[in-house]
mmCIF file of C-alpha atoms and ligand atoms in Angstrom:
data_model
loop_
_atom_site.group_PDB
_atom_site.id
_atom_site.type_symbol
_atom_site.label_atom_id
_atom_site.label_comp_id
_atom_site.label_asym_id
_atom_site.label_seq_id
_atom_site.Cartn_x
_atom_site.Cartn_y
_atom_site.Cartn_z
ATOM 1 C CA UNK A 1 0.013 -0.182 0.276
ATOM 2 C CA UNK A 2 1.100 3.480 -0.709
ATOM 3 C CA UNK A 3 0.590 5.964 2.139
ATOM 4 C CA UNK A 4 0.752 9.938 0.922
ATOM 5 C CA UNK A 5 0.992 12.172 3.743
ATOM 6 C CA UNK A 6 -1.900 15.143 2.908
ATOM 7 C CA UNK A 7 -1.343 17.070 5.880
ATOM 8 C CA UNK A 8 0.525 16.354 9.437
ATOM 9 C CA UNK A 9 0.194 19.541 11.292
ATOM 10 C CA UNK A 10 -0.889 19.168 14.360
ATOM 11 C CA UNK A 11 -4.340 20.952 15.925
ATOM 12 C CA UNK A 12 -4.383 23.294 13.159
ATOM 13 C CA UNK A 13 -2.940 23.850 9.559
ATOM 14 C CA UNK A 14 0.727 25.208 9.728
ATOM 15 C CA UNK A 15 2.270 27.387 7.312
ATOM 16 C CA UNK A 16 3.691 24.349 5.398
ATOM 17 C CA UNK A 17 1.071 21.841 5.832
ATOM 18 C CA UNK A 18 -2.763 21.347 6.078
ATOM 19 C CA UNK A 19 -4.076 19.489 9.135
ATOM 20 C CA UNK A 20 -4.411 15.799 9.411
ATOM 21 C CA UNK A 21 -5.369 13.659 6.240
ATOM 22 C CA UNK A 22 -3.082 10.892 5.210
ATOM 23 C CA UNK A 23 -4.163 9.152 1.613
ATOM 24 C CA UNK A 24 -3.983 5.461 1.520
ATOM 25 C CA UNK A 25 -3.834 3.761 -1.942
ATOM 26 C CA UNK A 26 -3.166 0.355 -3.406
ATOM 27 C CA UNK A 27 -4.150 -1.438 -6.757
ATOM 28 C CA UNK A 28 -7.688 -2.975 -6.389
ATOM 29 C CA UNK A 29 -9.971 -4.698 -9.431
ATOM 30 C CA UNK A 30 -7.933 -3.070 -11.967
ATOM 31 C CA UNK A 31 -7.565 0.739 -10.774
ATOM 32 C CA UNK A 32 -6.172 2.301 -7.405
ATOM 33 C CA UNK A 33 -8.543 2.160 -4.335
ATOM 34 C CA UNK A 34 -7.727 5.454 -2.580
ATOM 35 C CA UNK A 35 -8.994 6.262 0.988
ATOM 36 C CA UNK A 36 -8.247 9.153 3.039
ATOM 37 C CA UNK A 37 -7.642 9.126 7.213
ATOM 38 C CA UNK A 38 -8.978 12.475 8.456
ATOM 39 C CA UNK A 39 -9.776 15.516 6.481
ATOM 40 C CA UNK A 40 -8.359 18.388 8.419
ATOM 41 C CA UNK A 41 -8.615 22.185 7.508
ATOM 42 C CA UNK A 42 -6.333 22.829 4.316
ATOM 43 C CA UNK A 43 -6.561 18.878 3.404
ATOM 44 C CA UNK A 44 -8.834 18.906 0.529
ATOM 45 C CA UNK A 45 -6.828 21.531 -1.420
ATOM 46 C CA UNK A 46 -3.975 19.555 -1.181
ATOM 47 C CA UNK A 47 -5.263 16.416 -1.862
ATOM 48 C CA UNK A 48 -5.965 17.701 -5.381
ATOM 49 C CA UNK A 49 -2.520 17.789 -6.037
ATOM 50 C CA UNK A 50 -2.485 13.803 -5.802
ATOM 51 C CA UNK A 51 -5.913 12.394 -6.831
ATOM 52 C CA UNK A 52 -9.256 14.082 -7.933
ATOM 53 C CA UNK A 53 -11.234 13.979 -5.047
ATOM 54 C CA UNK A 54 -14.357 12.437 -7.323
ATOM 55 C CA UNK A 55 -11.833 8.750 -7.134
ATOM 56 C CA UNK A 56 -11.878 8.706 -3.602
ATOM 57 C CA UNK A 57 -13.439 5.533 -2.162
ATOM 58 C CA UNK A 58 -13.908 6.104 1.319
ATOM 59 C CA UNK A 59 -13.285 8.845 4.135
ATOM 60 C CA UNK A 60 -12.448 7.476 7.499
ATOM 61 C CA UNK A 61 -12.303 9.876 10.649
ATOM 62 C CA UNK A 62 -10.555 9.362 13.702
ATOM 63 C CA UNK A 63 -12.764 12.166 15.457
ATOM 64 C CA UNK A 64 -14.521 15.104 15.114
ATOM 65 C CA UNK A 65 -12.292 17.237 16.529
ATOM 66 C CA UNK A 66 -12.306 20.426 13.761
ATOM 67 C CA UNK A 67 -8.459 19.447 12.667
ATOM 68 C CA UNK A 68 -9.717 16.115 11.743
ATOM 69 C CA UNK A 69 -12.994 16.285 9.872
ATOM 70 C CA UNK A 70 -14.135 19.927 8.999
ATOM 71 C CA UNK A 71 -12.923 19.668 4.937
ATOM 72 C CA UNK A 72 -15.759 16.945 4.609
ATOM 73 C CA UNK A 73 -17.913 20.077 4.161
ATOM 74 C CA UNK A 74 -15.669 20.985 1.090
ATOM 75 C CA UNK A 75 -16.034 17.449 -0.039
ATOM 76 C CA UNK A 76 -19.509 17.923 0.370
ATOM 77 C CA UNK A 77 -19.796 20.721 -1.845
ATOM 78 C CA UNK A 78 -17.812 19.207 -4.599
ATOM 79 C CA UNK A 79 -20.113 16.091 -4.413
ATOM 80 C CA UNK A 80 -23.442 18.195 -4.371
ATOM 81 C CA UNK A 81 -22.613 20.980 -6.958
ATOM 82 C CA UNK A 82 -19.949 19.993 -9.241
ATOM 83 C CA UNK A 83 -21.195 21.149 -12.511
ATOM 84 C CA UNK A 84 -20.127 18.298 -14.234
ATOM 85 C CA UNK A 85 -22.793 16.030 -12.301
ATOM 86 C CA UNK A 86 -22.267 13.782 -9.446
ATOM 87 C CA UNK A 87 -20.135 10.783 -8.912
ATOM 88 C CA UNK A 88 -22.006 7.586 -8.770
ATOM 89 C CA UNK A 89 -22.999 6.474 -5.439
ATOM 90 C CA UNK A 90 -22.730 7.988 -1.977
ATOM 91 C CA UNK A 91 -19.176 8.073 -0.726
ATOM 92 C CA UNK A 92 -18.873 6.242 2.621
ATOM 93 C CA UNK A 93 -17.594 8.340 5.896
ATOM 94 C CA UNK A 94 -17.006 6.246 8.639
ATOM 95 C CA UNK A 95 -16.468 8.081 12.049
ATOM 96 C CA UNK A 96 -17.765 8.142 15.631
ATOM 97 C CA UNK A 97 -21.241 8.472 16.794
ATOM 98 C CA UNK A 98 -23.058 12.096 15.427
ATOM 99 C CA UNK A 99 -20.839 12.717 12.751
ATOM 100 C CA UNK A 100 -23.447 12.993 10.199
ATOM 101 C CA UNK A 101 -25.102 16.152 12.585
ATOM 102 C CA UNK A 102 -21.395 17.497 13.609
ATOM 103 C CA UNK A 103 -20.708 18.020 9.852
ATOM 104 C CA UNK A 104 -24.173 19.257 8.593
ATOM 105 C CA UNK A 105 -23.956 21.710 11.694
ATOM 106 C CA UNK A 106 -20.612 22.992 10.245
ATOM 107 C CA UNK A 107 -22.247 23.655 7.044
ATOM 108 C CA UNK A 108 -24.643 26.512 7.820
ATOM 109 C CA UNK A 109 -27.828 26.484 6.480
ATOM 110 C CA UNK A 110 -27.855 23.205 4.826
ATOM 111 C CA UNK A 111 -31.359 21.386 4.027
ATOM 112 C CA UNK A 112 -33.023 18.622 5.873
ATOM 113 C CA UNK A 113 -31.189 16.098 4.195
ATOM 114 C CA UNK A 114 -27.790 17.459 5.485
ATOM 115 C CA UNK A 115 -25.036 15.496 3.697
ATOM 116 C CA UNK A 116 -27.022 12.005 3.612
ATOM 117 C CA UNK A 117 -27.478 12.053 -0.153
ATOM 118 C CA UNK A 118 -23.746 12.642 -0.978
ATOM 119 C CA UNK A 119 -22.272 10.554 2.073
ATOM 120 C CA UNK A 120 -22.968 7.273 3.494
ATOM 121 C CA UNK A 121 -22.143 7.781 7.247
ATOM 122 C CA UNK A 122 -21.229 4.502 9.135
ATOM 123 C CA UNK A 123 -20.363 4.371 12.744
ATOM 124 C CA UNK A 124 -16.675 3.037 13.814
ATOM 125 C CA UNK A 125 -17.084 0.393 16.309
ATOM 126 C CA UNK A 126 -13.827 -0.544 18.504
ATOM 127 C CA UNK A 127 -11.903 -3.394 17.600
ATOM 128 C CA UNK A 128 -14.398 -4.379 14.604
ATOM 129 C CA UNK A 129 -12.774 -4.559 11.454
ATOM 130 C CA UNK A 130 -13.996 -3.036 8.211
ATOM 131 C CA UNK A 131 -13.409 -4.380 4.882
ATOM 132 C CA UNK A 132 -13.055 -1.996 2.269
ATOM 133 C CA UNK A 133 -11.767 -2.526 -1.107
ATOM 134 C CA UNK A 134 -8.182 -4.288 -0.987
ATOM 135 C CA UNK A 135 -7.616 -2.913 3.125
ATOM 136 C CA UNK A 136 -8.914 -4.022 6.515
ATOM 137 C CA UNK A 137 -9.256 -1.185 8.530
ATOM 138 C CA UNK A 138 -9.422 -1.602 12.503
ATOM 139 C CA UNK A 139 -10.443 1.141 14.649
ATOM 140 C CA UNK A 140 -9.663 1.132 18.240
ATOM 141 C CA UNK A 141 -10.664 3.541 21.190
ATOM 142 C CA UNK A 142 -7.921 5.416 22.305
ATOM 143 C CA UNK A 143 -7.573 7.937 25.042
ATOM 144 C CA UNK A 144 -8.681 11.283 23.910
ATOM 145 C CA UNK A 145 -11.329 14.019 25.233
ATOM 146 C CA UNK A 146 -14.019 12.681 22.985
ATOM 147 C CA UNK A 147 -14.764 9.412 21.359
ATOM 148 C CA UNK A 148 -11.836 8.630 19.130
ATOM 149 C CA UNK A 149 -10.110 6.003 17.263
ATOM 150 C CA UNK A 150 -6.834 4.909 15.908
ATOM 151 C CA UNK A 151 -6.775 2.971 12.814
ATOM 152 C CA UNK A 152 -4.717 -0.075 11.944
ATOM 153 C CA UNK A 153 -4.792 -0.362 8.113
ATOM 154 C CA UNK A 154 -3.448 -4.024 6.769
ATOM 155 C CA UNK A 155 -3.033 -4.902 3.280
ATOM 156 C CA UNK A 156 -1.147 -8.243 1.704
ATOM 157 C CA UNK A 157 0.368 -8.679 5.127
ATOM 158 C CA UNK A 158 1.731 -5.104 5.619
ATOM 159 C CA UNK A 159 0.588 -2.985 8.694
ATOM 160 C CA UNK A 160 -0.048 0.630 8.995
ATOM 161 C CA UNK A 161 -0.859 1.957 12.450
ATOM 162 C CA UNK A 162 -2.134 5.632 12.743
ATOM 163 C CA UNK A 163 -2.680 6.534 16.453
ATOM 164 C CA UNK A 164 -5.074 9.262 15.636
ATOM 165 C CA UNK A 165 -5.155 11.700 18.562
ATOM 166 C CA UNK A 166 -4.072 10.018 21.865
ATOM 167 C CA UNK A 167 -2.249 10.113 24.887
ATOM 168 C CA UNK A 168 -0.245 6.744 25.625
ATOM 169 C CA UNK A 169 -3.072 4.066 26.272
ATOM 170 C CA UNK A 170 -3.413 0.258 26.379
ATOM 171 C CA UNK A 171 -5.194 0.015 22.631
ATOM 172 C CA UNK A 172 -2.116 1.149 20.868
ATOM 173 C CA UNK A 173 -0.405 -2.301 21.853
ATOM 174 C CA UNK A 174 -2.880 -4.143 19.872
ATOM 175 C CA UNK A 175 -3.330 -1.201 17.172
ATOM 176 C CA UNK A 176 0.754 -1.073 16.548
ATOM 177 C CA UNK A 177 1.198 -4.840 17.225
ATOM 178 C CA UNK A 178 3.936 -5.795 14.727
ATOM 179 C CA UNK A 179 3.396 -2.984 12.507
ATOM 180 C CA UNK A 180 5.669 -2.013 9.548
ATOM 181 C CA UNK A 181 4.835 1.662 10.064
ATOM 182 C CA UNK A 182 3.534 3.649 13.073
ATOM 183 C CA UNK A 183 2.120 7.018 12.427
ATOM 184 C CA UNK A 184 1.781 8.567 15.991
ATOM 185 C CA UNK A 185 0.408 11.619 17.245
ATOM 186 C CA UNK A 186 3.540 13.386 18.893
ATOM 187 C CA UNK A 187 1.812 16.899 19.247
ATOM 188 C CA UNK A 188 3.110 17.193 23.002
ATOM 189 C CA UNK A 189 7.112 17.919 24.338
ATOM 190 C CA UNK A 190 8.419 15.986 27.093
ATOM 191 C CA UNK A 191 8.824 18.719 30.354
ATOM 192 C CA UNK A 192 6.415 21.206 28.743
ATOM 193 C CA UNK A 193 3.045 19.373 28.446
ATOM 194 C CA UNK A 194 1.695 17.710 31.801
ATOM 195 C CA UNK A 195 -2.065 17.374 30.788
ATOM 196 C CA UNK A 196 -3.139 13.448 30.546
ATOM 197 C CA UNK A 197 -5.700 11.890 28.433
ATOM 198 C CA UNK A 198 -5.147 14.271 25.128
ATOM 199 C CA UNK A 199 -1.862 13.653 22.961
ATOM 200 C CA UNK A 200 1.299 11.948 23.313
ATOM 201 C CA UNK A 201 5.305 13.333 23.021
ATOM 202 C CA UNK A 202 7.526 11.783 21.109
ATOM 203 C CA UNK A 203 8.794 9.627 23.894
ATOM 204 C CA UNK A 204 5.623 8.277 24.621
ATOM 205 C CA UNK A 205 4.960 7.419 20.899
ATOM 206 C CA UNK A 206 8.259 5.827 20.826
ATOM 207 C CA UNK A 207 7.691 3.726 23.780
ATOM 208 C CA UNK A 208 4.548 2.400 22.286
ATOM 209 C CA UNK A 209 5.580 1.409 19.174
ATOM 210 C CA UNK A 210 8.794 -0.335 21.065
ATOM 211 C CA UNK A 211 6.369 -1.889 23.267
ATOM 212 C CA UNK A 212 4.129 -3.149 20.341
ATOM 213 C CA UNK A 213 7.181 -4.627 17.972
ATOM 214 C CA UNK A 214 6.771 -1.904 15.306
ATOM 215 C CA UNK A 215 9.358 -1.501 12.883
ATOM 216 C CA UNK A 216 9.455 2.198 11.502
ATOM 217 C CA UNK A 217 8.250 5.351 13.554
ATOM 218 C CA UNK A 218 6.573 8.496 12.038
ATOM 219 C CA UNK A 219 5.920 11.171 14.062
ATOM 220 C CA UNK A 220 3.135 13.586 13.211
ATOM 221 C CA UNK A 221 0.287 15.955 14.256
ATOM 222 C CA UNK A 222 3.103 18.474 15.382
ATOM 223 C CA UNK A 223 1.525 21.796 15.732
ATOM 224 C CA UNK A 224 3.287 24.776 14.339
ATOM 225 C CA UNK A 225 4.343 26.087 17.779
ATOM 226 C CA UNK A 226 6.900 23.296 18.244
ATOM 227 C CA UNK A 227 9.933 22.714 16.868
ATOM 228 C CA UNK A 228 9.993 19.130 15.186
ATOM 229 C CA UNK A 229 13.504 18.473 16.190
ATOM 230 C CA UNK A 230 12.636 18.540 19.673
ATOM 231 C CA UNK A 231 9.678 15.888 19.260
ATOM 232 C CA UNK A 232 12.258 13.924 17.106
ATOM 233 C CA UNK A 233 14.879 14.167 20.336
ATOM 234 C CA UNK A 234 12.265 13.417 22.831
ATOM 235 C CA UNK A 235 11.704 9.981 20.835
ATOM 236 C CA UNK A 236 15.051 9.326 19.826
ATOM 237 C CA UNK A 237 15.678 8.928 23.570
ATOM 238 C CA UNK A 238 13.659 5.679 23.473
ATOM 239 C CA UNK A 239 13.559 4.246 19.799
ATOM 240 C CA UNK A 240 16.443 2.455 18.718
ATOM 241 C CA UNK A 241 16.424 3.483 15.114
ATOM 242 C CA UNK A 242 15.884 6.432 12.756
ATOM 243 C CA UNK A 243 12.815 8.765 13.982
ATOM 244 C CA UNK A 244 11.112 10.189 10.932
ATOM 245 C CA UNK A 245 8.895 13.110 10.788
ATOM 246 C CA UNK A 246 6.079 13.169 8.527
ATOM 247 C CA UNK A 247 6.125 15.826 5.727
ATOM 248 C CA UNK A 248 3.510 17.072 3.453
ATOM 249 C CA UNK A 249 3.252 15.076 -0.006
ATOM 250 C CA UNK A 250 5.940 12.665 1.441
ATOM 251 C CA UNK A 251 5.109 9.275 -0.228
ATOM 252 C CA UNK A 252 5.609 5.852 1.731
ATOM 253 C CA UNK A 253 5.551 2.639 0.081
ATOM 254 C CA UNK A 254 4.684 -0.414 2.374
HETATM 255 ZN ZN1 LIG B 301 -5.601 16.749 16.240
HETATM 256 ZN ZN1 LIG B 302 -8.577 16.087 18.807
#
């Protein structure tokens, strides 16, 4: 499978990156199957450098904080009002409870249908795998102030684990077990951020990935107010190999 980082700025768009969005693609039935994990502010624009949004096969939202879902309102516009006509079928949008209402509320003045004629809203359930195209995606509830999931994406024996937004938690052990790549929320900094139940430091990301037997660590969700090298150094205190930082439009093949 191919991961393209569309947006990796934590909590809000940064000067060089949209907020959270990761495009996952693999060949399927003679074409490329494409899903996005999260669609935060700015991501829909950057996504169009890589793919026509009409070709998306699904959107999977880890949680409903605005930095992970608000560009679904723009995606809705592309599906309702494109003068070329509508793509066939509704686009599956997976999310926590209340996703349809949350996105409709973000779009001021929408009609009584909300976004339900454009999007096929489906509820994520902890530990229940979703078989979609060539992928199996298993959501796991993580440790964040709202209903929030990490995603374990499996394809032909390869595993990509995306933590979503989370503090360190037991669910990361199964989420990241033997993963080829762990994409981990590294918004917090050791010695600075003491609030619990929100985000991880680089060190916590590295420990979670190490405990789970993961092979590669990619830090993400770093806000513009952080020095990314501080996050990397926090992780390097624990992680034995190279600590990688997500970069916009980086392409990683697993
Ligand atoms: Zn976030
Ligand atoms: Zn969040």
